[in-house]
């Protein structure tokens, strides 16, 4: 009797166990059959290490090349501890970016949340993202409408270039420049103020942690970065507080900090986090763009010559010491081609992180709910069927083409998360280039290739021998 009851309980438990297993794994098994072809690799780590293997940023890298040739432009893999669909297809990438919050959602790995903070724009979704985004767009319009906006950029460029001797590590110079510009735009601080130096120092520590192994114990880069973030927050809070105390119409500079202070629907933490996002988003990427331009121009004397002609013509119409203005910027047409081409070849942001919110059928593919989705921009930028002689730096390809983002050119992402700082990055690069090409000749010191780790870096910082043009 007891034995019979025991068997019934056993059978019941077994049935329950099977139900749970089937509930969890059946959809995965069915999805696996319907999802695009591909392999998962090792348990847990999957193919992450192979995916992250460093390669020159103007190439696909061996992982993508291999999967591309075996499975086509869309394939499945297991990356960042999650089943993943990797898309190297311009149409699918466009579809993913345009359907943000409907079918897909921004989803960066957890360690990034730990370091950027829970209110970071890169991390938040839904309404919180909408509120921060509208603030970012306000930053852009406020900055652009400020009379001294372009003059500030040019003054900082001249200050940096004025300190050049025979040899410079270009990435460091560009970083000083872009950091000074964004700190001026967002916090109203000049390069020589002590707080600027302090924030920059903390930011460099912060950046190292962002790309380090996420182990939060004392002494690791990750832990140091978390501390650096806390110090930056402290400094930023003090600056905001000082501005609040000195507030009032007479002191109202009408700059971004004043706008930030007047906003009521954001918490103090969100405001500080927003300032950090702007600083972070605004300087390293732009520094890389400038470095890419200098790197690729070094390989294309014809493009450099044409660029010099363009800037000489603009400079010829200016009085001594007269600043560049928005009309001059509009005349920098070939400069825009060079910038676009450096963005296409250099691939500063190789891919972005998304996840599927529900099962998504797209053409022949099923993207299962909950899976990670990675639209890979570099693969589209280097696709020879979309860009003739794709591996060649050829700025003239942009002649007569739409300059803004299109499906086959997405260096700034797309959809509701399109980079709000793209125009600032381009103006900074163009104005710096103006004074660089008019005042200096340069030669790379040895070979330094931009590498995708997958964050992009010049391993030696792009050292240059420079010589003033007298
Ligand atoms: C060459 C320079 C730059 C490149 C290549 C770049 C690239 C990108 C990309 C690809 C995204 C989309 C991320 C995603 O969809 O997950 C993005 C977002 C963002 N960028 Fe940039 N960016 C650059 C310059 C800047 C500058 C100068 C600023 C600040 C002034 C900035 C601030 C931001 C912010 C705040 C976001 C988040 C937008 C959102 O989530 O709605 N970026 N950037």
Coordinates of C-alpha atoms and ligand atoms in Angstrom, one line a residue:
X1 CA 0.0 0.0 0.0
X2 CA 2.8 2.4 1.1
X3 CA 4.9 1.2 -1.8
X4 CA 2.0 2.0 -4.3
X5 CA 1.6 5.5 -2.9
X6 CA 5.3 6.0 -3.1
X7 CA 5.3 5.0 -6.8
X8 CA 2.4 7.4 -7.5
X9 CA 4.3 10.3 -5.8
X10 CA 7.4 9.4 -7.8
X11 CA 5.5 9.3 -11.1
X12 CA 3.9 12.6 -10.2
X13 CA 7.3 14.2 -9.4
X14 CA 8.8 12.8 -12.6
X15 CA 5.9 14.2 -14.6
X16 CA 6.3 17.6 -13.0
X17 CA 10.0 17.6 -13.7
X18 CA 9.5 16.6 -17.3
X19 CA 6.9 19.4 -17.7
X20 CA 9.4 22.0 -16.3
X21 CA 12.2 20.7 -18.5
X22 CA 9.9 20.7 -21.6
X23 CA 8.6 24.1 -20.7
X24 CA 12.1 25.6 -20.5
X25 CA 13.9 23.6 -23.2
X26 CA 11.3 22.7 -25.8
X27 CA 11.0 26.3 -27.1
X28 CA 14.8 26.5 -27.2
X29 CA 15.0 23.3 -29.2
X30 CA 12.3 24.4 -31.6
X31 CA 13.9 27.8 -31.9
X32 CA 17.2 26.3 -32.6
X33 CA 15.7 24.6 -35.6
X34 CA 14.1 27.7 -36.9
X35 CA 16.9 30.2 -35.9
X36 CA 19.6 30.9 -38.5
X37 CA 22.5 28.5 -39.0
X38 CA 25.5 28.7 -36.8
X39 CA 27.3 27.1 -33.8
X40 CA 27.2 27.7 -30.1
X41 CA 30.8 26.7 -29.1
X42 CA 31.7 25.9 -25.5
X43 CA 29.2 25.7 -22.7
X44 CA 28.6 29.1 -21.0
X45 CA 31.4 31.1 -22.7
X46 CA 30.2 29.9 -26.1
X47 CA 32.2 31.6 -28.9
X48 CA 32.8 34.9 -27.0
X49 CA 36.6 34.7 -26.9
X50 CA 36.8 34.0 -30.6
X51 CA 34.3 36.8 -31.3
X52 CA 36.4 39.3 -29.2
X53 CA 39.8 38.2 -30.7
X54 CA 41.6 41.5 -31.7
X55 CA 41.9 42.4 -35.3
X56 CA 42.6 45.5 -37.4
X57 CA 39.5 47.7 -37.3
X58 CA 39.4 48.1 -41.1
X59 CA 39.0 44.3 -41.5
X60 CA 36.2 41.9 -40.5
X61 CA 38.4 39.8 -38.2
X62 CA 38.8 36.0 -38.6
X63 CA 35.6 35.1 -36.6
X64 CA 33.2 37.1 -38.7
X65 CA 35.0 36.1 -42.0
X66 CA 34.8 32.5 -41.1
X67 CA 31.1 32.5 -40.0
X68 CA 30.1 34.8 -42.9
X69 CA 31.6 32.3 -45.5
X70 CA 30.0 29.3 -43.7
X71 CA 26.6 30.5 -42.8
X72 CA 26.0 33.8 -44.6
X73 CA 25.3 37.3 -43.3
X74 CA 23.1 36.3 -40.4
X75 CA 24.0 33.5 -38.1
X76 CA 23.5 32.2 -34.6
X77 CA 26.2 31.9 -31.9
X78 CA 26.6 32.0 -28.2
X79 CA 28.1 35.3 -27.0
X80 CA 28.4 37.1 -23.6
X81 CA 26.8 34.0 -22.0
X82 CA 23.6 34.2 -24.1
X83 CA 22.3 32.6 -27.3
X84 CA 22.8 35.3 -29.9
X85 CA 21.9 36.3 -33.5
X86 CA 24.7 38.1 -35.2
X87 CA 23.6 40.2 -38.2
X88 CA 26.0 41.5 -40.8
X89 CA 23.1 42.3 -43.1
X90 CA 22.2 46.0 -43.8
X91 CA 18.5 45.3 -44.1
X92 CA 18.2 43.3 -40.8
X93 CA 20.5 45.8 -39.0
X94 CA 18.2 48.7 -40.1
X95 CA 15.1 46.7 -39.0
X96 CA 16.6 46.0 -35.6
X97 CA 17.5 49.7 -35.0
X98 CA 14.2 51.0 -36.2
X99 CA 12.2 48.6 -34.0
X100 CA 13.9 49.6 -30.7
X101 CA 11.4 49.1 -27.8
X102 CA 8.9 47.4 -30.1
X103 CA 10.6 44.2 -31.0
X104 CA 14.1 44.8 -29.7
X105 CA 15.7 46.6 -26.8
X106 CA 19.1 47.9 -26.0
X107 CA 20.8 45.4 -23.7
X108 CA 24.4 45.9 -22.7
X109 CA 26.2 43.3 -20.6
X110 CA 25.7 43.6 -16.8
X111 CA 29.3 44.6 -15.9
X112 CA 28.8 47.7 -18.0
X113 CA 25.7 48.6 -15.9
X114 CA 27.8 48.2 -12.8
X115 CA 30.3 50.7 -14.0
X116 CA 28.2 53.2 -15.9
X117 CA 25.5 53.3 -13.2
X118 CA 21.9 52.3 -13.3
X119 CA 20.8 55.7 -14.7
X120 CA 23.2 55.8 -17.6
X121 CA 21.5 56.5 -21.0
X122 CA 23.2 53.5 -22.5
X123 CA 21.6 51.2 -19.9
X124 CA 18.1 52.6 -19.3
X125 CA 15.1 51.7 -21.5
X126 CA 11.5 52.8 -21.9
X127 CA 10.3 56.1 -20.5
X128 CA 13.5 56.7 -18.5
X129 CA 15.5 56.6 -21.8
X130 CA 13.0 58.9 -23.5
X131 CA 13.4 61.5 -20.8
X132 CA 17.2 61.4 -20.9
X133 CA 17.2 61.4 -24.7
X134 CA 15.2 64.5 -24.9
X135 CA 17.7 66.1 -22.6
X136 CA 20.5 65.0 -24.9
X137 CA 18.8 66.6 -27.8
X138 CA 18.4 69.8 -25.7
X139 CA 22.1 69.7 -25.0
X140 CA 22.8 69.6 -28.8
X141 CA 20.5 72.5 -29.6
X142 CA 21.5 74.6 -26.6
X143 CA 25.2 74.1 -27.5
X144 CA 24.7 74.9 -31.1
X145 CA 22.7 78.0 -30.5
X146 CA 25.4 79.5 -28.1
X147 CA 27.3 82.3 -29.9
X148 CA 30.7 81.1 -28.8
X149 CA 30.2 77.4 -29.7
X150 CA 32.4 77.2 -32.8
X151 CA 34.9 79.7 -31.4
X152 CA 35.5 77.6 -28.3
X153 CA 36.2 74.6 -30.4
X154 CA 38.7 76.5 -32.6
X155 CA 40.4 78.2 -29.6
X156 CA 41.0 74.8 -28.0
X157 CA 42.3 73.3 -31.2
X158 CA 44.8 76.2 -31.6
X159 CA 45.8 75.9 -27.9
X160 CA 46.7 72.2 -28.4
X161 CA 48.4 72.6 -31.8
X162 CA 50.4 75.6 -30.4
X163 CA 52.1 73.3 -27.9
X164 CA 53.4 70.9 -30.5
X165 CA 57.1 70.2 -30.8
X166 CA 58.8 67.7 -33.2
X167 CA 57.0 64.6 -32.0
X168 CA 53.5 64.0 -30.7
X169 CA 51.5 60.9 -29.7
X170 CA 48.5 61.9 -31.7
X171 CA 45.8 60.0 -29.8
X172 CA 46.8 61.8 -26.6
X173 CA 46.7 65.2 -28.2
X174 CA 43.3 64.4 -29.8
X175 CA 42.0 63.1 -26.4
X176 CA 43.1 66.4 -24.7
X177 CA 41.3 68.3 -27.4
X178 CA 38.0 66.4 -27.4
X179 CA 37.9 66.2 -23.7
X180 CA 38.5 70.0 -23.3
X181 CA 35.7 70.6 -25.9
X182 CA 33.1 68.4 -24.2
X183 CA 34.0 69.7 -20.7
X184 CA 33.6 73.2 -22.0
X185 CA 30.3 72.4 -23.7
X186 CA 28.7 70.5 -20.8
X187 CA 30.2 72.1 -17.7
X188 CA 31.5 75.4 -19.0
X189 CA 35.0 74.6 -17.8
X190 CA 38.2 75.8 -19.6
X191 CA 41.1 73.5 -20.2
X192 CA 43.4 75.3 -17.7
X193 CA 40.9 75.1 -14.7
X194 CA 42.1 72.6 -12.1
X195 CA 38.8 70.7 -12.1
X196 CA 39.3 69.9 -15.8
X197 CA 42.6 68.1 -15.2
X198 CA 41.1 66.2 -12.2
X199 CA 38.1 65.0 -14.2
X200 CA 40.4 64.0 -17.1
X201 CA 42.6 62.0 -14.8
X202 CA 39.7 60.2 -13.3
X203 CA 38.2 59.6 -16.7
X204 CA 41.3 57.8 -18.0
X205 CA 41.0 55.4 -15.0
X206 CA 37.3 55.0 -15.7
X207 CA 37.9 54.2 -19.3
X208 CA 40.5 51.5 -18.4
X209 CA 37.9 49.9 -16.1
X210 CA 35.2 50.0 -18.8
X211 CA 37.2 47.6 -20.9
X212 CA 38.7 45.5 -18.2
X213 CA 37.7 42.1 -16.7
X214 CA 34.7 42.9 -14.4
X215 CA 36.1 41.8 -11.0
X216 CA 35.2 44.3 -8.3
X217 CA 37.9 43.6 -5.6
X218 CA 40.3 46.3 -4.4
X219 CA 43.2 46.8 -6.8
X220 CA 41.6 45.7 -10.0
X221 CA 41.1 48.1 -12.9
X222 CA 37.3 47.5 -12.6
X223 CA 37.3 48.5 -8.9
X224 CA 39.5 51.5 -9.6
X225 CA 37.1 52.6 -12.3
X226 CA 34.1 52.3 -10.0
X227 CA 36.0 54.5 -7.5
X228 CA 36.9 57.0 -10.3
X229 CA 33.3 57.2 -11.3
X230 CA 32.3 58.1 -7.8
X231 CA 35.0 60.8 -7.7
X232 CA 33.8 62.2 -11.0
X233 CA 30.2 62.2 -9.7
X234 CA 31.5 64.1 -6.7
X235 CA 33.3 66.7 -8.7
X236 CA 30.3 67.1 -11.1
X237 CA 27.9 67.5 -8.2
X238 CA 30.1 70.2 -6.7
X239 CA 30.2 72.1 -10.0
X240 CA 26.4 71.8 -10.3
X241 CA 25.9 72.9 -6.7
X242 CA 28.2 75.9 -7.2
X243 CA 26.3 77.0 -10.3
X244 CA 23.0 76.6 -8.3
X245 CA 24.3 78.8 -5.5
X246 CA 25.6 81.5 -7.9
X247 CA 22.4 81.2 -9.9
X248 CA 20.0 84.0 -10.7
X249 CA 19.5 85.9 -13.9
X250 CA 22.7 87.9 -13.8
X251 CA 24.8 84.8 -13.7
X252 CA 22.7 82.8 -16.1
X253 CA 25.1 81.8 -18.9
X254 CA 22.3 80.1 -20.8
X255 CA 24.6 77.1 -21.3
X256 CA 23.8 73.5 -20.9
X257 CA 24.4 73.5 -17.1
X258 CA 21.7 76.1 -16.7
X259 CA 19.3 74.0 -18.8
X260 CA 20.2 71.0 -16.6
X261 CA 19.5 72.9 -13.4
X262 CA 16.1 74.1 -14.6
X263 CA 14.9 70.6 -15.4
X264 CA 12.5 69.2 -12.8
X265 CA 11.7 65.7 -14.0
X266 CA 15.1 64.2 -13.4
X267 CA 16.6 63.2 -10.1
X268 CA 20.0 64.6 -8.9
X269 CA 21.6 61.2 -9.7
X270 CA 20.1 61.1 -13.2
X271 CA 21.5 64.6 -13.9
X272 CA 25.0 63.6 -12.8
X273 CA 24.7 60.4 -14.7
X274 CA 23.7 62.3 -17.8
X275 CA 26.7 64.6 -17.5
X276 CA 29.0 61.5 -17.3
X277 CA 27.3 60.0 -20.3
X278 CA 27.9 63.1 -22.3
X279 CA 31.5 63.3 -21.3
X280 CA 32.1 59.6 -21.9
X281 CA 30.2 59.5 -25.2
X282 CA 31.7 62.8 -26.3
X283 CA 35.4 62.4 -26.1
X284 CA 36.9 59.0 -26.7
X285 CA 34.9 58.3 -29.8
X286 CA 35.7 61.7 -31.3
X287 CA 39.3 61.4 -30.4
X288 CA 39.3 58.1 -32.3
X289 CA 37.6 59.7 -35.3
X290 CA 40.4 62.4 -35.5
X291 CA 43.0 59.7 -35.2
X292 CA 41.5 57.6 -37.9
X293 CA 41.4 60.6 -40.3
X294 CA 45.1 61.3 -39.6
X295 CA 46.0 57.6 -40.0
X296 CA 44.1 57.2 -43.3
X297 CA 45.3 60.5 -44.8
X298 CA 48.8 59.2 -44.1
X299 CA 48.1 56.5 -46.7
X300 CA 46.5 58.7 -49.3
X301 CA 48.6 61.7 -50.4
X302 CA 46.1 62.6 -53.0
X303 CA 43.3 63.0 -50.5
X304 CA 45.6 65.0 -48.2
X305 CA 46.5 67.3 -51.1
X306 CA 42.8 67.9 -52.0
X307 CA 42.0 68.5 -48.3
X308 CA 44.8 71.1 -48.1
X309 CA 43.5 72.9 -51.2
X310 CA 40.0 73.1 -49.6
X311 CA 41.3 74.5 -46.3
X312 CA 43.7 76.9 -48.0
X313 CA 40.8 78.3 -50.0
X314 CA 38.8 78.8 -46.8
X315 CA 41.7 80.3 -45.0
X316 CA 42.5 82.7 -47.9
X317 CA 39.1 84.4 -47.4
X318 CA 39.7 85.1 -43.7
X319 CA 41.5 88.0 -42.0
X320 CA 44.4 87.3 -39.7
X321 CA 43.0 86.0 -36.4
X322 CA 39.4 85.8 -37.7
X323 CA 37.6 82.7 -36.4
X324 CA 35.9 80.1 -38.6
X325 CA 32.2 80.3 -38.7
X326 CA 29.3 78.1 -39.8
X327 CA 29.6 79.3 -43.4
X328 CA 33.2 78.2 -43.5
X329 CA 32.1 74.8 -42.1
X330 CA 29.5 74.4 -44.9
X331 CA 32.4 74.9 -47.4
X332 CA 34.3 71.9 -46.0
X333 CA 32.8 69.5 -48.4
X334 CA 35.8 67.3 -49.2
X335 CA 36.5 67.3 -45.4
X336 CA 33.1 65.7 -44.9
X337 CA 34.0 63.0 -47.4
X338 CA 37.2 62.3 -45.6
X339 CA 35.4 62.1 -42.2
X340 CA 32.8 59.7 -43.6
X341 CA 35.4 57.5 -45.2
X342 CA 37.4 57.4 -42.0
X343 CA 34.2 56.4 -40.1
X344 CA 33.5 53.7 -42.7
X345 CA 37.0 52.3 -42.8
X346 CA 37.8 52.8 -39.1
X347 CA 34.6 51.3 -37.5
X348 CA 34.9 53.1 -34.2
X349 CA 31.7 51.3 -33.0
X350 CA 31.9 47.8 -34.4
X351 CA 28.5 46.6 -33.2
X352 CA 25.8 47.5 -30.6
X353 CA 24.0 45.2 -28.1
X354 CA 20.3 44.5 -28.4
X355 CA 17.9 41.7 -27.3
X356 CA 14.7 40.4 -28.9
X357 CA 11.6 41.2 -26.8
X358 CA 9.5 38.6 -28.6
X359 CA 9.9 36.0 -31.3
X360 CA 10.6 38.0 -34.4
X361 CA 10.3 36.5 -37.9
X362 CA 12.3 38.4 -40.4
X363 CA 12.5 37.1 -44.0
X364 CA 13.7 33.5 -43.6
X365 CA 15.0 33.9 -40.0
X366 CA 13.4 33.4 -36.6
X367 CA 15.0 35.5 -33.9
X368 CA 13.8 33.9 -30.7
X369 CA 12.5 35.9 -27.8
X370 CA 15.1 36.8 -25.2
X371 CA 18.1 36.1 -27.5
X372 CA 20.8 38.7 -27.8
X373 CA 21.0 40.4 -31.2
X374 CA 24.1 42.1 -32.4
X375 CA 23.9 44.3 -35.5
X376 CA 27.5 44.5 -36.7
X377 CA 28.1 47.8 -38.5
X378 CA 31.7 47.1 -39.5
X379 CA 30.6 44.1 -41.6
X380 CA 28.2 46.3 -43.6
X381 CA 30.8 49.1 -43.9
X382 CA 33.3 46.7 -45.4
X383 CA 30.8 44.7 -47.6
X384 CA 32.2 44.9 -51.1
X385 CA 28.7 44.4 -52.6
X386 CA 27.7 47.7 -51.0
X387 CA 30.9 49.8 -51.2
X388 CA 33.1 49.2 -54.2
X389 CA 36.8 48.4 -53.3
X390 CA 35.5 48.4 -49.7
X391 CA 38.9 47.9 -48.1
X392 CA 40.3 51.0 -49.8
X393 CA 40.3 54.5 -48.2
X394 CA 38.7 56.4 -51.0
X395 CA 36.9 59.6 -49.8
X396 CA 35.7 60.5 -53.4
X397 CA 33.1 57.7 -53.1
X398 CA 31.0 60.1 -51.0
X399 CA 30.7 62.7 -53.8
X400 CA 27.1 63.4 -54.6
X401 CA 26.0 60.8 -52.0
X402 CA 23.6 61.5 -49.1
X403 CA 25.8 62.5 -46.2
X404 CA 23.4 61.4 -43.5
X405 CA 23.0 57.9 -42.1
X406 CA 21.7 55.4 -44.6
X407 CA 21.3 51.6 -44.3
X408 CA 24.7 50.9 -45.6
X409 CA 26.5 53.5 -43.4
X410 CA 25.7 53.6 -39.7
X411 CA 28.7 54.8 -37.8
X412 CA 26.4 56.6 -35.3
X413 CA 23.8 53.8 -35.0
X414 CA 20.2 54.5 -35.9
X415 CA 16.6 54.6 -34.9
X416 CA 15.6 56.1 -31.5
X417 CA 19.1 55.6 -30.2
X418 CA 20.9 57.4 -33.0
X419 CA 24.0 59.2 -31.6
X420 CA 23.0 62.7 -30.5
X421 CA 26.6 63.9 -30.7
X422 CA 27.4 63.1 -34.4
X423 CA 27.4 66.7 -35.6
X424 CA 29.6 67.9 -32.7
X425 CA 32.1 65.1 -33.4
X426 CA 32.3 66.1 -37.1
X427 CA 32.6 69.9 -36.4
X428 CA 35.4 69.2 -33.9
X429 CA 37.3 67.0 -36.4
X430 CA 36.8 69.4 -39.3
X431 CA 38.0 72.5 -37.3
X432 CA 41.0 70.7 -35.9
X433 CA 41.9 69.4 -39.4
X434 CA 41.7 72.9 -40.8
X435 CA 44.6 74.1 -38.5
X436 CA 46.4 70.8 -38.7
X437 CA 46.7 70.7 -42.5
X438 CA 47.4 74.4 -42.8
X439 CA 50.2 74.5 -40.2
X440 CA 51.8 71.1 -40.1
X441 CA 53.3 68.3 -42.2
X442 CA 53.4 64.9 -40.4
X443 CA 54.8 61.5 -40.8
X444 CA 53.8 58.4 -38.8
X445 CA 56.6 57.1 -36.6
X446 CA 56.5 53.3 -37.4
X447 CA 53.4 51.3 -38.1
X448 CA 50.5 51.7 -35.8
X449 CA 47.3 50.1 -37.0
X450 CA 43.8 50.8 -35.4
X451 CA 42.8 47.5 -33.6
X452 CA 39.3 46.4 -32.6
X453 CA 39.5 44.7 -29.2
X454 CA 36.6 45.2 -30.1
X455 CA 36.7 48.7 -28.6
X456 CA 39.1 50.5 -31.0
X457 CA 42.5 51.6 -30.1
X458 CA 45.8 52.5 -31.7
X459 CA 48.2 50.3 -29.7
X460 CA 51.0 52.9 -29.7
X461 CA 48.7 55.9 -29.6
X462 CA 49.7 56.9 -33.2
X463 CA 53.1 58.6 -32.7
X464 CA 53.8 61.3 -35.4
X465 CA 56.9 63.3 -36.4
X466 CA 55.6 66.8 -37.0
X467 CA 57.1 69.8 -38.8
X468 CA 55.5 73.2 -38.9
X469 CA 54.8 74.7 -42.4
X470 CA 56.5 78.0 -42.4
Ligands
LIG1 C1 32.9 59.8 -33.8 C2 32.2 60.0 -32.8 C3 31.1 59.2 -32.3 C4 30.7 57.9 -32.6 C5 31.3 57.0 -33.7 C6 29.5 57.6 -31.8 C7 28.8 56.4 -32.0 C8 27.6 56.2 -31.3 C9 26.7 55.0 -31.5 C10 27.0 53.9 -32.5 C11 25.7 55.1 -30.7 C12 24.5 54.2 -30.6 C13 24.6 53.2 -29.4 C14 23.5 52.2 -29.4 O1 22.6 52.2 -30.3 O2 23.5 51.3 -28.5 C15 25.9 56.3 -29.9 C16 25.0 56.8 -28.9 C17 25.3 57.8 -28.1 N1 26.3 58.8 -28.3 FE1 27.7 58.8 -29.7 N2 29.2 58.7 -31.0 C18 30.2 59.7 -31.2 C19 30.2 60.9 -30.6 C20 29.4 61.3 -29.6 C21 29.5 62.6 -29.0 C22 30.4 63.8 -29.4 C23 28.6 62.6 -27.9 C24 28.2 63.7 -26.9 C25 28.2 64.9 -27.1 C26 27.9 61.3 -28.0 C27 26.9 60.9 -27.1 C28 26.2 59.7 -27.3 C29 25.1 59.4 -26.4 C30 24.6 60.1 -25.1 C31 24.5 58.2 -26.9 C32 23.3 57.4 -26.3 C33 22.1 57.7 -27.2 C34 20.9 56.9 -26.8 O3 21.0 55.8 -26.2 O4 19.8 57.4 -27.1 N3 28.5 60.6 -29.0 N4 27.1 57.0 -30.3

